[in-house]
Every structure is written in structure tokens, then in C-alpha cells.
């Protein structure tokens, strides 16, 4: 795993983005391909897998549980599924690094296994709330312990048997929903999860693609335990969350004209397109198709004059990971942008409201942070030295701000960009961002 404070981005002001690029594979779908391929019957051939630290942590965890996985090589994996009952006890605690998705989804998937297991993570992951999954899993009969603060490590002991649950989620979280559905595969009876607002549905789609019946009725999704999955080919689209930095970058830099290829445009992930368009962005969706049960398209984005907006609260869960990048668009827009209903941002890889408010403050942007959001006064960016606090999405958001900054920006503590987008600086430089990486 990466060392804190060992990488900095230096971005010279100006430039614009052009050409055609394909950003790496979707992180959420990459995790799920490994998890479901590992417990399926037969072979799952994956293409477009994200070779980032987070999804590699999931892959390593399943290798430690005896699953044969070849690759990754050029985004390809071959997983020989162990079947529903085929995972083996690992020799040591599973280290999931910075990855909240690995931690929360594995908590559910491993709650019904016949062996004990401990899940641990890095300093950032060790601060994140876990009771949101361990409480409902305990109600299902799981034997699972957190630290006294409700954080990792998680110690899971075998239980006599999980029972299905009918759970109304208090927060709109795809990780919680997915964790319970994965536990539900091993539970007696039916597991139903009702979400307060739509969240990404990659787990449901992939279960269906691997032949496991899943019922959806409005906000409620249900499955019955005791079935099995069948391995198949899974083509993973490019990650709209990684594309978001380029959507914002090209929008704020006059003269930009950039095509992002084969991007996943699942309706539960397109808040960033809806929000940027409402701000006046020029984004065209072309070449629509399908990959691995997910809708994909090419996105053409050109520079445009943006205006500040009140971000509709129903778009927040659909853009949850893209909000730091959207804050940069807001800083370059005319007028104010107001975000509310986004308290979840405070418990991501960092407190993304505060860390972005601090970074924007250094860059001369006025903000008012609130417990559940932020007000950003648009009008342009100065330069300066800003701190990403080890949060990959903050690092990339502050880097693309250079396209419109009046002087150079140095972004510190960027090593964790490797968790989701290892080639970010290379690809961004190829597209026209004046960025260099420096070891600190
Ligand atoms: C994810 C769900 C979201 C998102 C995270 C990935 C997933 O988290 O922020 O990056 O893959 O299910 P929450 O479920 O906590 O909203």
C-alpha cells in the first residue's frame, strides 16, 4: 500500500484538453467482478479490470482464500470460481488498504462462511463508520465485531446460520445494500433492502448477469439465499468517476474538445452529467452500447461558460464520488453553487467537505462549509500549495483546477491516486493538462 506524503502533483496554469482517451475500468464493478466470479461455478473472464490498489486489494483477499485468479494483464483476469461453499480460511488478517468497498462488501460476503476471518485497512479506512453494515448483519445472525468506536478491524466468526432480513436503510448507501445482499446469498429465506434514494445497482446487475434471481420493486430489492452463480465473460466499462475529472477539466478550459471512450453511464451513476449540464456544460453522449449488463457510451465534452446552481438533492447519491470535481467546476462558474443533503461526504476517504473547502480557500475561492454541504462562490482560481490529505479524488480534483488557475498549483499527499487511477498524471498530461509528478 502507498506511503502517505510521498507524491506531489505540480500543475502549471493554463492548457486545454483534447483528443480521445479511455480512463481505467470502473472501480465498483471491478470489485464485484472479483467477488462474484470467486464464488461462481466455472470460469469468469474479466476484461477492463481496474488495476488500481483498491480492486487489487479485493483480488489479493480472494487469492488468500484459495481462489485461483490469473492476471491482471492488460485489464484481463481469469477467475476459476470456487463455488458458493469453496472459499478457504486465510492464513492471516485480510488487509484491504484504503478500500471501503472491499471492507463493507466483504463483511457481508464473509459473514456466512464456515471460517473466522479478520478484515483490516489503512489509517483512513480505520476511521470510517462500519456499524452501518455490522448492525444489520448482526440482526441477520452474523458474529461480527468492530472496535469500540464502530470502526475496523472487523472480526468475523462463523455463525450457526444467517437469516434473511427486511431492511430499510437509513442512509442511501450502495455499499450497505450490497453487503446485505451478499450476506443474503448465504442466508435462509429472503433478504430485502429498501433504499431511501436510488444508489448504484452494479451488484444487482451482476448477480442477474451471473444467473442469480434478483427481484426489484421500486426502491426495494430482494433475493433468496441458497442459489448459485454461473461464471461468464464480464467486460467492465471505463469509470465515470475517473472520467469526471476530465468532464470538469474540459468544461472549465476554453478551447477544449475531448472524447472519453466507453464510459459506464448506468442511470445510478450519471449525476455528474446531469449536474454539469445544469451548469451549462457542453457534453454529448454518442455511440451508446452495452458492456457486461451495463450501459456505456462515448462522452464528448467541450469548453463552456458555466453558471452556479443549487445542486438538486436527488442528484447527490448519483454523483457522490464526483462532488469534489464538481466543486472545481463551481469555483470556475459565474455565481454561487449550493450543495445540501451531502453529509455522507464527511465520511469518505477524507472529510471531503472540509478538505475541499481548505483547498479552495488556498486557491482564493470563498466557501461556506455546512454539516451537509457547501456554498461555493464562483469566479476563478489563484494558485498555491494545497493538501489532498491522502484522498485520491481530492488530489485529482485539485490538479485539474490548474487548467483555470492564474498561477501554479502544487498538490501534496497524492500517492493514493493509485487506489483508483494509477495513470492519472500520464493520461491527463497526454490530454493537455500541464502536470508533472514529483516524489516528495
Ligand atoms: C461504492 C458506493 C459508494 C461510493 C464508493 C463506492 C460501491 O459508497 O462512494 O466509492 O462500490 O458500492 P456508499 O455506499 O458509502 O455511498
CSV table of C-alpha atoms and ligand atoms in Angstrom, one decimal:
chain,number,residue,atom,x,y,z
A,1,UNK,CA,0.0,0.0,0.0
A,2,UNK,CA,1.2,3.5,-0.7
A,3,UNK,CA,3.1,5.6,1.9
A,4,UNK,CA,1.5,8.8,2.9
A,5,UNK,CA,3.0,12.1,1.7
A,6,UNK,CA,5.2,10.5,-1.0
A,7,UNK,CA,3.9,12.0,-4.2
A,8,UNK,CA,3.1,15.6,-5.3
A,9,UNK,CA,1.5,16.9,-8.4
A,10,UNK,CA,2.8,20.2,-9.9
A,11,UNK,CA,0.4,21.8,-12.3
A,12,UNK,CA,1.3,24.8,-14.4
A,13,UNK,CA,-1.6,27.1,-15.2
A,14,UNK,CA,-3.5,27.0,-18.5
A,15,UNK,CA,-3.8,24.5,-21.3
A,16,UNK,CA,-6.9,22.8,-22.5
A,17,UNK,CA,-8.0,19.1,-23.0
A,18,UNK,CA,-8.3,17.5,-26.4
A,19,UNK,CA,-8.1,14.1,-28.2
A,20,UNK,CA,-9.7,10.8,-27.3
A,21,UNK,CA,-8.9,8.9,-24.1
A,22,UNK,CA,-10.1,5.9,-22.2
A,23,UNK,CA,-9.9,6.2,-18.5
A,24,UNK,CA,-9.4,2.9,-16.4
A,25,UNK,CA,-12.1,0.4,-15.6
A,26,UNK,CA,-14.9,1.1,-13.2
A,27,UNK,CA,-13.8,0.5,-9.6
A,28,UNK,CA,-17.2,-0.5,-8.2
A,29,UNK,CA,-17.7,-3.1,-11.0
A,30,UNK,CA,-14.1,-4.4,-10.8
A,31,UNK,CA,-14.6,-5.2,-7.1
A,32,UNK,CA,-17.9,-7.0,-7.8
A,33,UNK,CA,-16.5,-9.0,-10.8
A,34,UNK,CA,-13.8,-10.5,-8.5
A,35,UNK,CA,-16.2,-11.2,-5.6
A,36,UNK,CA,-18.9,-12.8,-7.6
A,37,UNK,CA,-16.6,-14.5,-10.0
A,38,UNK,CA,-14.8,-16.1,-7.0
A,39,UNK,CA,-18.0,-17.7,-5.6
A,40,UNK,CA,-19.5,-18.6,-9.0
A,41,UNK,CA,-19.3,-22.1,-10.6
A,42,UNK,CA,-16.9,-22.2,-13.5
A,43,UNK,CA,-14.8,-19.6,-15.2
A,44,UNK,CA,-15.3,-15.9,-15.3
A,45,UNK,CA,-13.1,-14.0,-17.9
A,46,UNK,CA,-12.9,-10.3,-17.0
A,47,UNK,CA,-11.8,-7.5,-19.3
A,48,UNK,CA,-11.4,-3.8,-18.5
A,49,UNK,CA,-10.5,-4.6,-14.8
A,50,UNK,CA,-9.2,-1.6,-12.9
A,51,UNK,CA,-5.5,-2.4,-11.9
A,52,UNK,CA,-5.7,0.1,-9.0
A,53,UNK,CA,-4.8,-0.6,-5.4
A,54,UNK,CA,-8.4,-0.8,-4.2
A,55,UNK,CA,-9.6,-3.5,-6.6
A,56,UNK,CA,-6.2,-5.3,-6.3
A,57,UNK,CA,-6.8,-5.5,-2.6
A,58,UNK,CA,-10.1,-7.3,-3.2
A,59,UNK,CA,-8.3,-9.6,-5.7
A,60,UNK,CA,-5.5,-10.4,-3.2
A,61,UNK,CA,-8.1,-11.2,-0.5
A,62,UNK,CA,-9.7,-13.9,-2.6
A,63,UNK,CA,-6.3,-15.3,-3.5
A,64,UNK,CA,-5.7,-15.6,0.2
A,65,UNK,CA,-9.0,-17.5,0.5
A,66,UNK,CA,-7.8,-20.1,-2.1
A,67,UNK,CA,-9.4,-18.8,-5.3
A,68,UNK,CA,-7.3,-19.3,-8.5
A,69,UNK,CA,-7.1,-15.9,-10.3
A,70,UNK,CA,-4.8,-15.3,-13.3
A,71,UNK,CA,-3.8,-11.8,-14.2
A,72,UNK,CA,-4.4,-8.9,-14.2
A,73,UNK,CA,-2.7,-8.4,-17.5
A,74,UNK,CA,-3.8,-5.5,-19.6
A,75,UNK,CA,-7.0,-5.4,-17.6
A,76,UNK,CA,-7.7,-9.1,-18.1
A,77,UNK,CA,-8.4,-11.6,-15.3
A,78,UNK,CA,-9.3,-15.3,-15.4
A,79,UNK,CA,-11.1,-16.4,-12.3
A,80,UNK,CA,-11.8,-20.1,-11.6
A,81,UNK,CA,-14.8,-19.8,-9.3
A,82,UNK,CA,-14.7,-21.8,-6.1
A,83,UNK,CA,-18.4,-22.0,-5.9
A,84,UNK,CA,-20.6,-20.8,-3.0
A,85,UNK,CA,-19.0,-23.0,-0.4
A,86,UNK,CA,-15.5,-23.1,-1.8
A,87,UNK,CA,-13.7,-20.3,-0.1
A,88,UNK,CA,-10.9,-21.3,2.4
A,89,UNK,CA,-9.8,-19.7,5.7
A,90,UNK,CA,-7.0,-17.2,5.0
A,91,UNK,CA,-3.7,-17.7,7.0
A,92,UNK,CA,-3.8,-14.1,8.3
A,93,UNK,CA,-6.0,-11.0,8.5
A,94,UNK,CA,-7.1,-9.7,5.1
A,95,UNK,CA,-5.6,-6.2,4.5
A,96,UNK,CA,-7.9,-4.1,2.4
A,97,UNK,CA,-5.8,-1.0,2.4
A,98,UNK,CA,-7.8,2.2,1.6
A,99,UNK,CA,-10.8,0.4,0.2
A,100,UNK,CA,-14.2,1.0,1.9
A,101,UNK,CA,-16.0,-1.0,-0.8
A,102,UNK,CA,-13.8,-4.1,-0.2
A,103,UNK,CA,-14.3,-3.8,3.6
A,104,UNK,CA,-18.1,-3.4,3.6
A,105,UNK,CA,-18.9,-5.8,0.8
A,106,UNK,CA,-16.6,-8.5,2.2
A,107,UNK,CA,-18.1,-8.1,5.6
A,108,UNK,CA,-21.4,-9.3,4.1
A,109,UNK,CA,-20.0,-11.9,1.9
A,110,UNK,CA,-17.8,-13.5,4.6
A,111,UNK,CA,-20.4,-13.3,7.4
A,112,UNK,CA,-21.9,-16.6,6.3
A,113,UNK,CA,-18.7,-18.6,5.8
A,114,UNK,CA,-17.6,-21.5,7.9
A,115,UNK,CA,-14.3,-20.0,9.0
A,116,UNK,CA,-13.2,-17.0,11.1
A,117,UNK,CA,-11.6,-14.0,9.4
A,118,UNK,CA,-10.3,-10.6,10.3
A,119,UNK,CA,-10.6,-7.6,7.9
A,120,UNK,CA,-8.3,-4.6,8.4
A,121,UNK,CA,-7.4,-1.5,6.5
A,122,UNK,CA,-5.1,1.6,6.4
A,123,UNK,CA,-5.3,4.7,8.7
A,124,UNK,CA,-8.1,6.3,6.6
A,125,UNK,CA,-10.2,3.2,6.3
A,126,UNK,CA,-9.8,2.6,10.1
A,127,UNK,CA,-11.6,5.8,10.8
A,128,UNK,CA,-14.7,5.1,8.7
A,129,UNK,CA,-18.0,4.0,10.1
A,130,UNK,CA,-18.7,0.3,9.9
A,131,UNK,CA,-21.8,-0.1,12.2
A,132,UNK,CA,-23.9,0.7,9.1
A,133,UNK,CA,-23.1,-2.8,7.9
A,134,UNK,CA,-22.3,-4.7,11.1
A,135,UNK,CA,-25.6,-3.7,12.8
A,136,UNK,CA,-27.9,-5.2,10.1
A,137,UNK,CA,-25.5,-8.1,9.6
A,138,UNK,CA,-25.7,-8.9,13.3
A,139,UNK,CA,-29.5,-8.8,13.0
A,140,UNK,CA,-29.1,-11.5,10.3
A,141,UNK,CA,-27.3,-13.7,12.8
A,142,UNK,CA,-23.7,-12.7,11.9
A,143,UNK,CA,-21.0,-12.9,14.6
A,144,UNK,CA,-19.1,-9.7,13.7
A,145,UNK,CA,-17.2,-7.3,16.0
A,146,UNK,CA,-15.9,-3.8,15.3
A,147,UNK,CA,-13.6,-1.7,17.5
A,148,UNK,CA,-15.4,0.1,20.4
A,149,UNK,CA,-15.7,3.1,18.1
A,150,UNK,CA,-17.6,1.1,15.5
A,151,UNK,CA,-14.5,1.0,13.1
A,152,UNK,CA,-12.2,-1.6,11.8
A,153,UNK,CA,-10.6,-4.1,12.2
A,154,UNK,CA,-13.7,-6.3,11.8
A,155,UNK,CA,-13.5,-9.8,13.4
A,156,UNK,CA,-15.9,-12.3,11.9
A,157,UNK,CA,-16.6,-15.7,13.4
A,158,UNK,CA,-18.6,-18.5,11.8
A,159,UNK,CA,-22.2,-18.4,12.9
A,160,UNK,CA,-24.8,-21.3,13.1
A,161,UNK,CA,-26.6,-19.8,10.1
A,162,UNK,CA,-27.7,-16.4,8.7
A,163,UNK,CA,-31.4,-15.5,8.4
A,164,UNK,CA,-32.8,-13.2,5.7
A,165,UNK,CA,-33.7,-9.6,6.7
A,166,UNK,CA,-36.1,-7.0,5.5
A,167,UNK,CA,-34.0,-3.9,6.0
A,168,UNK,CA,-34.9,-0.2,5.5
A,169,UNK,CA,-31.6,1.6,5.0
A,170,UNK,CA,-31.2,4.8,7.0
A,171,UNK,CA,-28.5,6.1,4.6
A,172,UNK,CA,-28.5,5.9,0.8
A,173,UNK,CA,-25.5,3.5,0.5
A,174,UNK,CA,-24.7,1.1,-2.2
A,175,UNK,CA,-22.1,-0.5,0.0
A,176,UNK,CA,-24.6,-1.3,2.7
A,177,UNK,CA,-27.2,-2.6,0.2
A,178,UNK,CA,-24.6,-4.7,-1.5
A,179,UNK,CA,-23.2,-6.1,1.8
A,180,UNK,CA,-26.6,-7.3,2.9
A,181,UNK,CA,-27.4,-8.8,-0.5
A,182,UNK,CA,-24.1,-10.7,-0.5
A,183,UNK,CA,-24.8,-12.0,3.0
A,184,UNK,CA,-28.3,-12.8,1.8
A,185,UNK,CA,-26.9,-15.3,-0.7
A,186,UNK,CA,-25.9,-17.4,2.3
A,187,UNK,CA,-29.0,-16.7,4.4
A,188,UNK,CA,-32.1,-18.8,5.0
A,189,UNK,CA,-35.1,-17.2,3.3
A,190,UNK,CA,-35.5,-13.8,1.7
A,191,UNK,CA,-33.3,-10.7,2.1
A,192,UNK,CA,-34.8,-7.4,1.1
A,193,UNK,CA,-33.2,-4.0,1.2
A,194,UNK,CA,-35.2,-0.8,0.7
A,195,UNK,CA,-33.2,2.4,-0.1
A,196,UNK,CA,-34.2,5.9,0.8
A,197,UNK,CA,-32.9,7.1,-2.6
A,198,UNK,CA,-31.5,5.2,-5.6
A,199,UNK,CA,-27.9,4.1,-5.3
A,200,UNK,CA,-25.6,2.3,-7.7
A,201,UNK,CA,-27.1,-1.0,-8.7
A,202,UNK,CA,-24.0,-2.9,-10.0
A,203,UNK,CA,-24.4,-5.7,-7.5
A,204,UNK,CA,-27.9,-6.4,-8.6
A,205,UNK,CA,-27.0,-6.2,-12.3
A,206,UNK,CA,-24.0,-8.5,-12.0
A,207,UNK,CA,-25.9,-11.1,-9.8
A,208,UNK,CA,-28.6,-11.2,-12.6
A,209,UNK,CA,-25.9,-11.5,-15.3
A,210,UNK,CA,-24.4,-14.5,-13.5
A,211,UNK,CA,-27.8,-16.1,-13.3
A,212,UNK,CA,-28.9,-15.4,-9.7
A,213,UNK,CA,-32.5,-14.2,-9.5
A,214,UNK,CA,-33.0,-10.7,-8.0
A,215,UNK,CA,-36.3,-9.0,-7.7
A,216,UNK,CA,-36.7,-5.2,-7.8
A,217,UNK,CA,-39.8,-3.3,-7.0
A,218,UNK,CA,-39.3,0.4,-6.8
A,219,UNK,CA,-36.8,1.2,-4.0
A,220,UNK,CA,-36.9,-2.4,-2.7
A,221,UNK,CA,-34.6,-5.2,-3.9
A,222,UNK,CA,-34.9,-8.8,-2.8
A,223,UNK,CA,-33.2,-12.1,-3.2
A,224,UNK,CA,-33.4,-15.6,-1.7
A,225,UNK,CA,-30.5,-17.4,-0.2
A,226,UNK,CA,-29.2,-20.8,-1.3
A,227,UNK,CA,-28.9,-20.3,-5.1
A,228,UNK,CA,-25.7,-20.4,-7.2
A,229,UNK,CA,-23.9,-18.2,-9.7
A,230,UNK,CA,-22.5,-19.2,-13.1
A,231,UNK,CA,-19.3,-17.7,-14.3
A,232,UNK,CA,-19.2,-15.8,-17.7
A,233,UNK,CA,-17.4,-13.1,-19.5
A,234,UNK,CA,-17.6,-9.6,-17.9
A,235,UNK,CA,-16.5,-6.5,-19.9
A,236,UNK,CA,-16.0,-3.7,-17.4
A,237,UNK,CA,-16.7,-0.1,-18.8
A,238,UNK,CA,-14.5,2.9,-18.1
A,239,UNK,CA,-15.2,4.5,-14.7
A,240,UNK,CA,-17.4,7.6,-14.9
A,241,UNK,CA,-15.9,8.6,-11.6
A,242,UNK,CA,-12.5,8.8,-13.2
A,243,UNK,CA,-14.0,10.4,-16.4
A,244,UNK,CA,-15.4,13.1,-14.1
A,245,UNK,CA,-12.1,14.9,-13.7
A,246,UNK,CA,-11.9,15.2,-17.5
A,247,UNK,CA,-15.5,16.2,-17.9
A,248,UNK,CA,-14.9,19.1,-15.5
A,249,UNK,CA,-11.4,19.8,-16.8
A,250,UNK,CA,-12.6,20.1,-20.4
A,251,UNK,CA,-15.7,22.1,-19.4
A,252,UNK,CA,-13.6,24.8,-17.5
A,253,UNK,CA,-10.8,25.1,-20.0
A,254,UNK,CA,-11.8,27.2,-23.1
A,255,UNK,CA,-11.0,25.6,-26.4
A,256,UNK,CA,-11.2,22.0,-25.0
A,257,UNK,CA,-12.7,19.3,-27.1
A,258,UNK,CA,-12.2,15.8,-25.6
A,259,UNK,CA,-13.8,12.4,-26.2
A,260,UNK,CA,-13.9,9.9,-23.3
A,261,UNK,CA,-14.4,6.4,-24.7
A,262,UNK,CA,-16.6,3.5,-23.5
A,263,UNK,CA,-17.7,5.2,-20.2
A,264,UNK,CA,-20.3,3.4,-18.0
A,265,UNK,CA,-23.4,5.5,-18.0
A,266,UNK,CA,-25.5,3.4,-15.6
A,267,UNK,CA,-28.5,5.7,-14.6
A,268,UNK,CA,-27.5,5.4,-10.9
A,269,UNK,CA,-24.1,7.0,-11.7
A,270,UNK,CA,-24.8,9.9,-14.1
A,271,UNK,CA,-25.4,12.6,-11.5
A,272,UNK,CA,-22.2,14.3,-12.7
A,273,UNK,CA,-23.6,14.6,-16.3
A,274,UNK,CA,-26.9,15.9,-15.0
A,275,UNK,CA,-25.2,18.5,-12.7
A,276,UNK,CA,-22.6,19.7,-15.2
A,277,UNK,CA,-25.3,20.1,-17.9
A,278,UNK,CA,-27.5,22.1,-15.5
A,279,UNK,CA,-24.4,24.3,-15.0
A,280,UNK,CA,-24.2,24.8,-18.8
A,281,UNK,CA,-21.6,22.2,-19.7
A,282,UNK,CA,-21.5,21.0,-23.3
A,283,UNK,CA,-21.5,17.2,-23.1
A,284,UNK,CA,-22.6,15.0,-25.9
A,285,UNK,CA,-23.4,11.3,-25.4
A,286,UNK,CA,-22.6,9.2,-28.5
A,287,UNK,CA,-22.1,5.6,-29.5
A,288,UNK,CA,-24.4,4.1,-26.9
A,289,UNK,CA,-24.0,0.4,-26.3
A,290,UNK,CA,-23.8,-2.2,-23.5
A,291,UNK,CA,-21.0,-3.9,-21.7
A,292,UNK,CA,-21.4,-6.7,-19.0
A,293,UNK,CA,-25.0,-5.8,-18.4
A,294,UNK,CA,-24.2,-2.1,-18.0
A,295,UNK,CA,-24.9,0.8,-20.4
A,296,UNK,CA,-21.9,2.5,-22.0
A,297,UNK,CA,-21.2,5.4,-24.3
A,298,UNK,CA,-18.6,7.8,-25.6
A,299,UNK,CA,-18.8,11.3,-24.0
A,300,UNK,CA,-17.7,14.3,-26.0
A,301,UNK,CA,-17.1,17.4,-23.9
A,302,UNK,CA,-16.2,20.9,-25.0
A,303,UNK,CA,-15.2,24.1,-23.0
A,304,UNK,CA,-18.3,26.1,-21.9
A,305,UNK,CA,-19.2,29.1,-19.8
A,306,UNK,CA,-20.6,27.5,-16.6
A,307,UNK,CA,-23.0,29.1,-14.1
A,308,UNK,CA,-23.5,28.3,-10.5
A,309,UNK,CA,-26.6,26.3,-9.5
A,310,UNK,CA,-28.4,24.8,-6.5
A,311,UNK,CA,-27.5,21.1,-6.8
A,312,UNK,CA,-30.7,19.1,-6.6
A,313,UNK,CA,-30.6,16.8,-3.6
A,314,UNK,CA,-31.8,13.8,-5.6
A,315,UNK,CA,-28.6,14.0,-7.7
A,316,UNK,CA,-26.3,13.7,-4.7
A,317,UNK,CA,-26.3,9.9,-4.3
A,318,UNK,CA,-25.9,9.6,-8.1
A,319,UNK,CA,-22.8,11.9,-8.1
A,320,UNK,CA,-21.4,11.1,-4.6
A,321,UNK,CA,-17.9,10.4,-5.7
A,322,UNK,CA,-17.8,13.2,-8.3
A,323,UNK,CA,-18.7,16.1,-6.0
A,324,UNK,CA,-15.1,17.2,-5.3
A,325,UNK,CA,-14.6,17.6,-9.1
A,326,UNK,CA,-17.9,19.4,-9.3
A,327,UNK,CA,-16.7,21.8,-6.7
A,328,UNK,CA,-13.9,22.8,-9.1
A,329,UNK,CA,-16.5,23.5,-11.8
A,330,UNK,CA,-18.4,25.6,-9.3
A,331,UNK,CA,-15.3,27.6,-8.4
A,332,UNK,CA,-14.9,28.4,-12.1
A,333,UNK,CA,-18.6,29.2,-12.7
A,334,UNK,CA,-20.3,32.5,-12.7
A,335,UNK,CA,-22.3,32.9,-9.5
A,336,UNK,CA,-22.9,30.7,-6.5
A,337,UNK,CA,-23.3,26.9,-6.2
A,338,UNK,CA,-25.0,25.4,-3.2
A,339,UNK,CA,-24.8,21.8,-2.2
A,340,UNK,CA,-27.0,20.3,0.5
A,341,UNK,CA,-28.0,16.8,1.6
A,342,UNK,CA,-24.4,15.5,1.2
A,343,UNK,CA,-23.4,14.7,4.8
A,344,UNK,CA,-22.0,11.4,3.5
A,345,UNK,CA,-19.1,13.3,2.0
A,346,UNK,CA,-17.8,13.8,5.5
A,347,UNK,CA,-17.1,10.0,5.9
A,348,UNK,CA,-15.4,9.2,2.7
A,349,UNK,CA,-11.7,8.6,2.3
A,350,UNK,CA,-11.4,12.0,3.9
A,351,UNK,CA,-13.9,14.6,5.1
A,352,UNK,CA,-14.4,15.8,1.6
A,353,UNK,CA,-16.4,18.9,2.5
A,354,UNK,CA,-13.7,20.3,4.8
A,355,UNK,CA,-10.7,19.2,2.8
A,356,UNK,CA,-12.1,20.7,-0.4
A,357,UNK,CA,-13.1,23.9,1.5
A,358,UNK,CA,-9.5,24.2,2.8
A,359,UNK,CA,-8.0,23.6,-0.7
A,360,UNK,CA,-10.4,26.0,-2.4
A,361,UNK,CA,-9.6,28.6,0.3
A,362,UNK,CA,-5.9,28.4,-0.5
A,363,UNK,CA,-6.8,28.9,-4.2
A,364,UNK,CA,-8.6,32.1,-3.3
A,365,UNK,CA,-12.2,30.7,-3.6
A,366,UNK,CA,-14.7,31.7,-1.0
A,367,UNK,CA,-16.7,28.9,0.5
A,368,UNK,CA,-19.1,28.3,3.4
A,369,UNK,CA,-19.0,24.7,4.5
A,370,UNK,CA,-22.1,23.2,6.3
A,371,UNK,CA,-22.6,19.9,8.1
A,372,UNK,CA,-24.3,18.5,5.0
A,373,UNK,CA,-22.8,20.6,2.1
A,374,UNK,CA,-21.1,23.7,1.0
A,375,UNK,CA,-21.7,27.1,-0.7
A,376,UNK,CA,-19.1,28.0,-3.3
A,377,UNK,CA,-18.7,31.5,-4.8
A,378,UNK,CA,-17.5,31.1,-8.4
A,379,UNK,CA,-15.3,33.5,-10.2
A,380,UNK,CA,-11.9,31.8,-10.7
A,381,UNK,CA,-8.9,30.3,-9.1
A,382,UNK,CA,-5.5,31.5,-7.9
A,383,UNK,CA,-2.6,29.1,-7.4
A,384,UNK,CA,-0.9,27.8,-4.3
A,385,UNK,CA,0.1,24.7,-2.3
A,386,UNK,CA,-2.8,22.5,-1.4
A,387,UNK,CA,-3.1,19.3,0.5
A,388,UNK,CA,-5.1,16.3,-0.7
A,389,UNK,CA,-4.8,14.6,2.7
A,390,UNK,CA,-4.2,11.2,1.1
A,391,UNK,CA,-7.6,11.3,-0.7
A,392,UNK,CA,-7.3,10.2,-4.3
A,393,UNK,CA,-10.4,12.1,-5.6
A,394,UNK,CA,-9.4,15.3,-3.8
A,395,UNK,CA,-5.9,15.1,-5.4
A,396,UNK,CA,-7.2,14.7,-8.9
A,397,UNK,CA,-9.9,17.4,-8.4
A,398,UNK,CA,-7.3,20.0,-7.2
A,399,UNK,CA,-5.0,19.0,-10.1
A,400,UNK,CA,-7.5,19.7,-12.8
A,401,UNK,CA,-8.1,23.1,-11.2
A,402,UNK,CA,-4.8,24.1,-12.8
A,403,UNK,CA,-6.5,24.4,-16.2
A,404,UNK,CA,-8.1,27.6,-15.0
A,405,UNK,CA,-5.7,28.8,-12.2
A,406,UNK,CA,-3.8,32.1,-12.5
A,407,UNK,CA,-0.6,30.6,-11.2
A,408,UNK,CA,0.9,27.1,-10.5
A,409,UNK,CA,-0.8,24.7,-8.1
A,410,UNK,CA,1.2,22.1,-6.1
A,411,UNK,CA,-1.0,19.3,-4.7
A,412,UNK,CA,0.6,17.4,-1.8
A,413,UNK,CA,-0.1,13.8,-0.5
A,414,UNK,CA,-1.3,12.3,-3.8
A,415,UNK,CA,0.1,8.8,-3.6
A,416,UNK,CA,-3.4,7.3,-3.1
A,417,UNK,CA,-4.4,8.3,-6.6
A,418,UNK,CA,-3.0,4.8,-7.3
A,419,UNK,CA,-6.1,3.4,-5.5
A,420,UNK,CA,-8.4,4.3,-8.4
A,421,UNK,CA,-6.5,5.8,-11.2
A,422,UNK,CA,-2.8,4.8,-11.3
A,423,UNK,CA,-2.0,6.5,-14.7
A,424,UNK,CA,-3.9,9.8,-14.0
A,425,UNK,CA,-1.0,12.2,-14.4
A,426,UNK,CA,0.2,10.4,-17.6
A,427,UNK,CA,-3.2,10.4,-19.2
A,428,UNK,CA,-4.0,13.9,-18.1
A,429,UNK,CA,-0.7,15.2,-19.5
A,430,UNK,CA,-1.4,13.4,-22.8
A,431,UNK,CA,-4.8,15.2,-23.0
A,432,UNK,CA,-3.2,18.6,-22.3
A,433,UNK,CA,-3.0,19.2,-18.5
A,434,UNK,CA,0.4,20.8,-17.7
A,435,UNK,CA,1.1,18.3,-14.9
A,436,UNK,CA,4.2,16.6,-13.6
A,437,UNK,CA,4.6,14.2,-10.7
A,438,UNK,CA,7.3,14.7,-8.1
A,439,UNK,CA,8.3,12.3,-5.3
A,440,UNK,CA,8.5,14.3,-2.0
B,1,LIG,C1,-19.5,2.4,-3.7
B,1,LIG,C2,-20.5,3.1,-3.1
B,1,LIG,C3,-20.4,4.4,-2.6
B,1,LIG,C4,-19.2,5.2,-3.2
B,1,LIG,C5,-18.0,4.3,-3.2
B,1,LIG,C6,-18.2,3.0,-4.0
B,1,LIG,C7,-19.7,1.0,-4.2
B,1,LIG,O1,-20.2,4.4,-1.2
B,1,LIG,O2,-18.9,6.4,-2.5
B,1,LIG,O3,-16.8,5.0,-3.7
B,1,LIG,O4,-18.9,0.5,-5.0
B,1,LIG,O5,-20.7,0.4,-3.8
B,1,LIG,P1,-21.5,4.4,-0.2
B,1,LIG,O6,-22.2,3.2,-0.4
B,1,LIG,O7,-20.9,4.6,1.1
B,1,LIG,O8,-22.3,5.6,-0.6
